[in-house]
PDB file of C-alpha atoms in Angstrom:
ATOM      1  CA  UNK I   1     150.823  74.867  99.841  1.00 52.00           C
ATOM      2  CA  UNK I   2     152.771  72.111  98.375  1.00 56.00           C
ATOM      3  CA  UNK I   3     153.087  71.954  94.881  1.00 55.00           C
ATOM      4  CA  UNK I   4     151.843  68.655  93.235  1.00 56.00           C
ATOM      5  CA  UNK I   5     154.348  65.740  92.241  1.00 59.00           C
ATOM      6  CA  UNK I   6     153.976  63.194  89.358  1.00 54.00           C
ATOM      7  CA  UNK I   7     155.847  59.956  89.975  1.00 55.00           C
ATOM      8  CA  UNK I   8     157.337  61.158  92.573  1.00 58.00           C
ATOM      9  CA  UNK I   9     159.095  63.836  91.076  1.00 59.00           C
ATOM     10  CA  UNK I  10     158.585  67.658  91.829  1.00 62.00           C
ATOM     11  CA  UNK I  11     155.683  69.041  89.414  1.00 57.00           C
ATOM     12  CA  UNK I  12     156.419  71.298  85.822  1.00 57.00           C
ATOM     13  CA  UNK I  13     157.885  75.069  86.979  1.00 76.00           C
ATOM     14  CA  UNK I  14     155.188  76.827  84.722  1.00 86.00           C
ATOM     15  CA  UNK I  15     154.036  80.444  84.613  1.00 90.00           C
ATOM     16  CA  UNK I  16     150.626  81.346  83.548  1.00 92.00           C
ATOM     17  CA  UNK I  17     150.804  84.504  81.326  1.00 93.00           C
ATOM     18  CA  UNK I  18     147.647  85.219  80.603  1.00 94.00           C
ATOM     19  CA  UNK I  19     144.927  84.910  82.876  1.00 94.00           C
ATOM     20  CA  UNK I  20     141.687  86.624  83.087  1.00 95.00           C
ATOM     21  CA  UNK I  21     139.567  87.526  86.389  1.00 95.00           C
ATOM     22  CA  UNK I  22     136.248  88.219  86.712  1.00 91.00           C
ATOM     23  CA  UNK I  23     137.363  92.102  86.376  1.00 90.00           C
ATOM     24  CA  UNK I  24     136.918  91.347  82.423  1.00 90.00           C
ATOM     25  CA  UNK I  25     133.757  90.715  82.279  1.00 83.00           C
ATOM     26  CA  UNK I  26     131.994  88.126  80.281  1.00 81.00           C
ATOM     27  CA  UNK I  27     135.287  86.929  79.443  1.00 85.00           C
ATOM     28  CA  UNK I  28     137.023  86.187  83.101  1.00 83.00           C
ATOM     29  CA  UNK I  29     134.801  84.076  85.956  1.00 88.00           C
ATOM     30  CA  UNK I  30     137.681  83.552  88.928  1.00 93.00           C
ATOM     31  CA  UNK I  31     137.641  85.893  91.938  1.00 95.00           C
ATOM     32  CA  UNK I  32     141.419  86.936  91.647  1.00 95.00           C
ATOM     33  CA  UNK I  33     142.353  85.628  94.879  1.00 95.00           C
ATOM     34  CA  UNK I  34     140.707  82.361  93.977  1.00 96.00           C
ATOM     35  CA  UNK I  35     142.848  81.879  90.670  1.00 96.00           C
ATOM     36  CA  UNK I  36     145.990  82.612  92.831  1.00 96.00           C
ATOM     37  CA  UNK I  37     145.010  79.779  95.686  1.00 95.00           C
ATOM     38  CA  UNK I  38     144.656  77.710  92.566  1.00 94.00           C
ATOM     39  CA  UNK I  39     147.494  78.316  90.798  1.00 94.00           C
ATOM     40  CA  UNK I  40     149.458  77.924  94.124  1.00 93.00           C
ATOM     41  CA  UNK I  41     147.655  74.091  94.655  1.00 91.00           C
ATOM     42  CA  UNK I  42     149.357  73.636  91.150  1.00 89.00           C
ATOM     43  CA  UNK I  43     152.537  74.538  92.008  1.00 88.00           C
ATOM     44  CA  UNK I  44     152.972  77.368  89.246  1.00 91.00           C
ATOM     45  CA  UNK I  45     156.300  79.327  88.935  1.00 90.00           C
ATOM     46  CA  UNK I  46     154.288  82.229  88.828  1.00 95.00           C
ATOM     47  CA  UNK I  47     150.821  83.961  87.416  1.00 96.00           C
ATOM     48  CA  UNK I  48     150.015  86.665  85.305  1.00 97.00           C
ATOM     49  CA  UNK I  49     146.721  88.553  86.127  1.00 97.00           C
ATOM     50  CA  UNK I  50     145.981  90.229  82.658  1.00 96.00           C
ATOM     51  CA  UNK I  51     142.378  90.997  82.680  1.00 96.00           C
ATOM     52  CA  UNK I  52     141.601  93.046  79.674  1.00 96.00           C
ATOM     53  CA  UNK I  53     141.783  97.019  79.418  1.00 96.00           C
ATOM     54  CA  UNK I  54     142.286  96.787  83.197  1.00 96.00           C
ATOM     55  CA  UNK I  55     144.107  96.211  86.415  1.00 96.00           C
ATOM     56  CA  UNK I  56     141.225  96.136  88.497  1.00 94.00           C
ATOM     57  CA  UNK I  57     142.131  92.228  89.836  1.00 93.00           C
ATOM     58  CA  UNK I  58     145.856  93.261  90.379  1.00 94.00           C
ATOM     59  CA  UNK I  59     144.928  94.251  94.243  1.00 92.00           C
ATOM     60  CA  UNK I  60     143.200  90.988  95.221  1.00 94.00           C
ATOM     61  CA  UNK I  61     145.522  88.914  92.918  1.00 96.00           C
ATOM     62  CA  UNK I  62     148.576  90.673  95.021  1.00 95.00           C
ATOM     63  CA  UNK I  63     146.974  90.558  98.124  1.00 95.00           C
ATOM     64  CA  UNK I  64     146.364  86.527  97.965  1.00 96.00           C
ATOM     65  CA  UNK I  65     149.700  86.157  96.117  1.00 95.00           C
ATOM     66  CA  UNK I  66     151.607  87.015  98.848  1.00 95.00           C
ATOM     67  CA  UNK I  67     149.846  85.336 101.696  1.00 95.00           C
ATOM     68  CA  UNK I  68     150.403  82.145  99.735  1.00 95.00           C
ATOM     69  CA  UNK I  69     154.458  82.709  98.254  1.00 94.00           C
ATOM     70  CA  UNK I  70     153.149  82.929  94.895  1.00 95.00           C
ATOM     71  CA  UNK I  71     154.955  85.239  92.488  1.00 95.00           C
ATOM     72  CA  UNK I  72     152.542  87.826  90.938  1.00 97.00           C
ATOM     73  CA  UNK I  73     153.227  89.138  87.482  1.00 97.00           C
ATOM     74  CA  UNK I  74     151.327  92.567  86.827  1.00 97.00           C
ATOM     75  CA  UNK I  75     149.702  92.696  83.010  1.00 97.00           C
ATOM     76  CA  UNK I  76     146.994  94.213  81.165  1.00 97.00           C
ATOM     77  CA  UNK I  77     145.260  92.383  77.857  1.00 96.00           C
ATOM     78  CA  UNK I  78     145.437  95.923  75.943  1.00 96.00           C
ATOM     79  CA  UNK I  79     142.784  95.929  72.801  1.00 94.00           C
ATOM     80  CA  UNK I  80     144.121  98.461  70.249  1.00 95.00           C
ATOM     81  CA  UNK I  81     141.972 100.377  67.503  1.00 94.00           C
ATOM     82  CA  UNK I  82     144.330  99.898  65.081  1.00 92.00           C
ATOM     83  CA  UNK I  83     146.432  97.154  65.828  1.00 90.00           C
ATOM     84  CA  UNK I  84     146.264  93.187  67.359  1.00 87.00           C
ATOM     85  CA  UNK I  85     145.545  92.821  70.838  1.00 91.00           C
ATOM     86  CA  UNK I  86     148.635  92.359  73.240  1.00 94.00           C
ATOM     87  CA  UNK I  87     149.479  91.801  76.773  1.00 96.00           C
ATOM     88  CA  UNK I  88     151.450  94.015  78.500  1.00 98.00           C
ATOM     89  CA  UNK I  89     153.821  92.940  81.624  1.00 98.00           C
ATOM     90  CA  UNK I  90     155.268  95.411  84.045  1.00 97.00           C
ATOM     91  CA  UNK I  91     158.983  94.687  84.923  1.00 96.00           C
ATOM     92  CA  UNK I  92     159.103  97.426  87.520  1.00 96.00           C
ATOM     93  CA  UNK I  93     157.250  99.956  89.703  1.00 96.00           C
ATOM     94  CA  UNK I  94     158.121 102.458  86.829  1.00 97.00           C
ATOM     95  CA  UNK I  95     156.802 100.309  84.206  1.00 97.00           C
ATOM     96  CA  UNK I  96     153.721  99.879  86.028  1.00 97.00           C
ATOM     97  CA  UNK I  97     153.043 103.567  86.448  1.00 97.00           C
ATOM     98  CA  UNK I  98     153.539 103.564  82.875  1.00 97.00           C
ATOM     99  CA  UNK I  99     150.798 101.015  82.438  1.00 98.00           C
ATOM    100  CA  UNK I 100     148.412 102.589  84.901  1.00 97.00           C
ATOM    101  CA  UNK I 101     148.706 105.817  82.706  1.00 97.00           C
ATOM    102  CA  UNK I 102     148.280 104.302  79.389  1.00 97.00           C
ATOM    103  CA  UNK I 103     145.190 102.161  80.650  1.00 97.00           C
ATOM    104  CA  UNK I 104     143.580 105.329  82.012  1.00 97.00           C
ATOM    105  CA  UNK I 105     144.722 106.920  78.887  1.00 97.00           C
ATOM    106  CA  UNK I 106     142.399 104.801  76.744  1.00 97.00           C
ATOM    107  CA  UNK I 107     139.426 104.674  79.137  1.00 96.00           C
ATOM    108  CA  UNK I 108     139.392 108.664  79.495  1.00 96.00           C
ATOM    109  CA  UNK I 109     139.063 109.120  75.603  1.00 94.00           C
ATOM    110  CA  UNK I 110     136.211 106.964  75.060  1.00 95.00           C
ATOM    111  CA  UNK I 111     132.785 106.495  76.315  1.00 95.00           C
ATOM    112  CA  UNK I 112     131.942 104.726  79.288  1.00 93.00           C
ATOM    113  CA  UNK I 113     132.717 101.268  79.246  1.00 89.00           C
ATOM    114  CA  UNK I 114     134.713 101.273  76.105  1.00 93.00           C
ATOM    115  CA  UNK I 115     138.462 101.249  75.736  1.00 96.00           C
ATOM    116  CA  UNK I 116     140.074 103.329  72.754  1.00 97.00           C
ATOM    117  CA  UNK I 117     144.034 103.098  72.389  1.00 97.00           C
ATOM    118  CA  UNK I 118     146.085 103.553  69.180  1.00 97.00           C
ATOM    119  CA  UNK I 119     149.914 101.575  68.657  1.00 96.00           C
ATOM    120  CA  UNK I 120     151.120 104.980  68.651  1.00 97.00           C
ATOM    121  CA  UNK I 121     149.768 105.968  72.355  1.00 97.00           C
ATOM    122  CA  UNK I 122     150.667 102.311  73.062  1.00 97.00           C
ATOM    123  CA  UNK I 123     154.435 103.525  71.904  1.00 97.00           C
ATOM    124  CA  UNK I 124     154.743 106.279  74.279  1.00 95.00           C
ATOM    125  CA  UNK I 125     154.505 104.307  77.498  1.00 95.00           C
ATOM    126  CA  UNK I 126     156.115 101.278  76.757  1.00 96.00           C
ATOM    127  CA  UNK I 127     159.709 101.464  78.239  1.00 96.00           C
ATOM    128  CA  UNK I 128     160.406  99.431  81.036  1.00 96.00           C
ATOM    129  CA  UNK I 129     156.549  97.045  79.304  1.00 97.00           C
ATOM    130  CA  UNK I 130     157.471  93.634  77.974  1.00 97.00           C
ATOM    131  CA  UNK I 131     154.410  92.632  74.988  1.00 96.00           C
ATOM    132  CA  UNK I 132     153.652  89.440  74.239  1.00 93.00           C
ATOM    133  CA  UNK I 133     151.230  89.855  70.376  1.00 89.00           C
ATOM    134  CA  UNK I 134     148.337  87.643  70.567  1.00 81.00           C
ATOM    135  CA  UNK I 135     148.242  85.485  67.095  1.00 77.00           C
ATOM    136  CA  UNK I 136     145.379  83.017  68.096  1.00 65.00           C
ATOM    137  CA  UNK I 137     144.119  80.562  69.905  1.00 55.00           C
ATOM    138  CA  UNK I 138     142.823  77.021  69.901  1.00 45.00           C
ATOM    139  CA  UNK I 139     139.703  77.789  68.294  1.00 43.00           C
ATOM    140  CA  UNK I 140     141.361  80.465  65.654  1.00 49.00           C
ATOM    141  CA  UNK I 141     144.876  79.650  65.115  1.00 50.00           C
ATOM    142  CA  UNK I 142     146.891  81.578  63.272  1.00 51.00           C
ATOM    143  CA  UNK I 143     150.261  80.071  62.857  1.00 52.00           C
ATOM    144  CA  UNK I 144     151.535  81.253  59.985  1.00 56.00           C
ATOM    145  CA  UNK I 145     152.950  83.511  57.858  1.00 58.00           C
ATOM    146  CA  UNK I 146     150.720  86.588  59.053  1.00 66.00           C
ATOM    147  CA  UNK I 147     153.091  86.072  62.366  1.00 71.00           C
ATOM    148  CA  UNK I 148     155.624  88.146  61.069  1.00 71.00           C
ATOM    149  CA  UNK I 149     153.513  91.115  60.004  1.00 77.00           C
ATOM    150  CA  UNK I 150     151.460  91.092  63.232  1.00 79.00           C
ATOM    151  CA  UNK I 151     155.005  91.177  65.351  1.00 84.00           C
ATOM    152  CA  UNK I 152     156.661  93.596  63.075  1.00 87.00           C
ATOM    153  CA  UNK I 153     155.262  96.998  64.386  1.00 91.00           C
ATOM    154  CA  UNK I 154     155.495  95.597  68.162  1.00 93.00           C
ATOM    155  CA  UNK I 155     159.668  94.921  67.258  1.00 92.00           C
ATOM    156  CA  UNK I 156     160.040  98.561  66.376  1.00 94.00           C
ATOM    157  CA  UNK I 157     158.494  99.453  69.598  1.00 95.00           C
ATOM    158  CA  UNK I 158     159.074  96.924  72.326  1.00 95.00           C
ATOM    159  CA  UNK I 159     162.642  95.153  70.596  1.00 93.00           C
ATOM    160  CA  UNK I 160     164.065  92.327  72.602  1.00 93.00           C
ATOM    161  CA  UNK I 161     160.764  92.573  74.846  1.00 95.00           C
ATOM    162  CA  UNK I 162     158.219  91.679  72.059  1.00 92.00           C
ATOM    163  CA  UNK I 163     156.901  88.186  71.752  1.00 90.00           C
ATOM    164  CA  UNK I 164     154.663  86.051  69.580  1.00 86.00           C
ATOM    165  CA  UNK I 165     151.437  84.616  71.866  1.00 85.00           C
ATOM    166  CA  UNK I 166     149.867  81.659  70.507  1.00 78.00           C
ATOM    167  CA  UNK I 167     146.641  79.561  72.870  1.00 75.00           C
TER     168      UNK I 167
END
């Protein structure tokens, strides 16, 4: 696929970081392979598959990914109890064992179909997991000084690999 130009010049070297698949449901519509064809047609530096509580579109998304030379970043949108929602992006095979663990983790102590996780279980298996805190989006935002407080206990645990998220 060749990536799109714009007045003749080669097309913005973007990364999607958040991206849902029909895996979340009622939130995600895309077949996982379809959002990497797509995203490939668009010429993106890379996509993030981050479908929430879940890596259930991770095997299509990587499957698809590869046939078409598009870089695949592995993530989970991870709802805590007790704490903001964040995504969570592997950096390594480790890291995504770590993931894998912490997602079945939170399915295995509540009841089917729900998802229970607290910052503290979230603290345990996050070497090697980059977080990115989710502080809005276009219908909520919340840029401002709550920012801060929301990224604080994500600092302590994640350091240099903790980032604001704003949509």
């Amino acid at each position: 696929v060749t990536p799109p130009t714009y007045l003749g010049m080669p097309g913005p070297r973007y990364a999607e970081l958040h991206c849902k698949t029909n895996f979340s449901f009622l939130e995600g519509a895309s077949h996982p392979d379809e959002l990497a064809l797509r995203a490939a047609e668009l010429g993106l530096a890379a996509l993030a598959i981050t479908d929430r509580n879940t890596l259930a579109g991770i095997v299509r998304a990587h499957g698809a990914a590869k046939d078409l030379g598009l870089r695949l970043i592995i993530g989970a949108e991870i709802h805590l109890s007790d704490a903001p929602a964040v995504l969570l992006w592997t950096t390594d095979r480790a890291s995504y064992g770590r993931l894998s663990r912490l997602i079945t983790r939170g399915r295995r102590q509540a009841p089917k179909g729900e998802f229970h996780l607290t910052l503290d279980e979230l603290a345990e298996h996050a070497e090697g997991l980059m977080c990115g805190v989710l502080v809005g989006d276009a219908l909520e935002p919340q840029l401002d000084g709550t920012c801060a407080s929301k990224l604080a206990p994500f600092r302590e645990i994640f350091t240099d690999r903790s980032y604001l998220v704003a949509e």
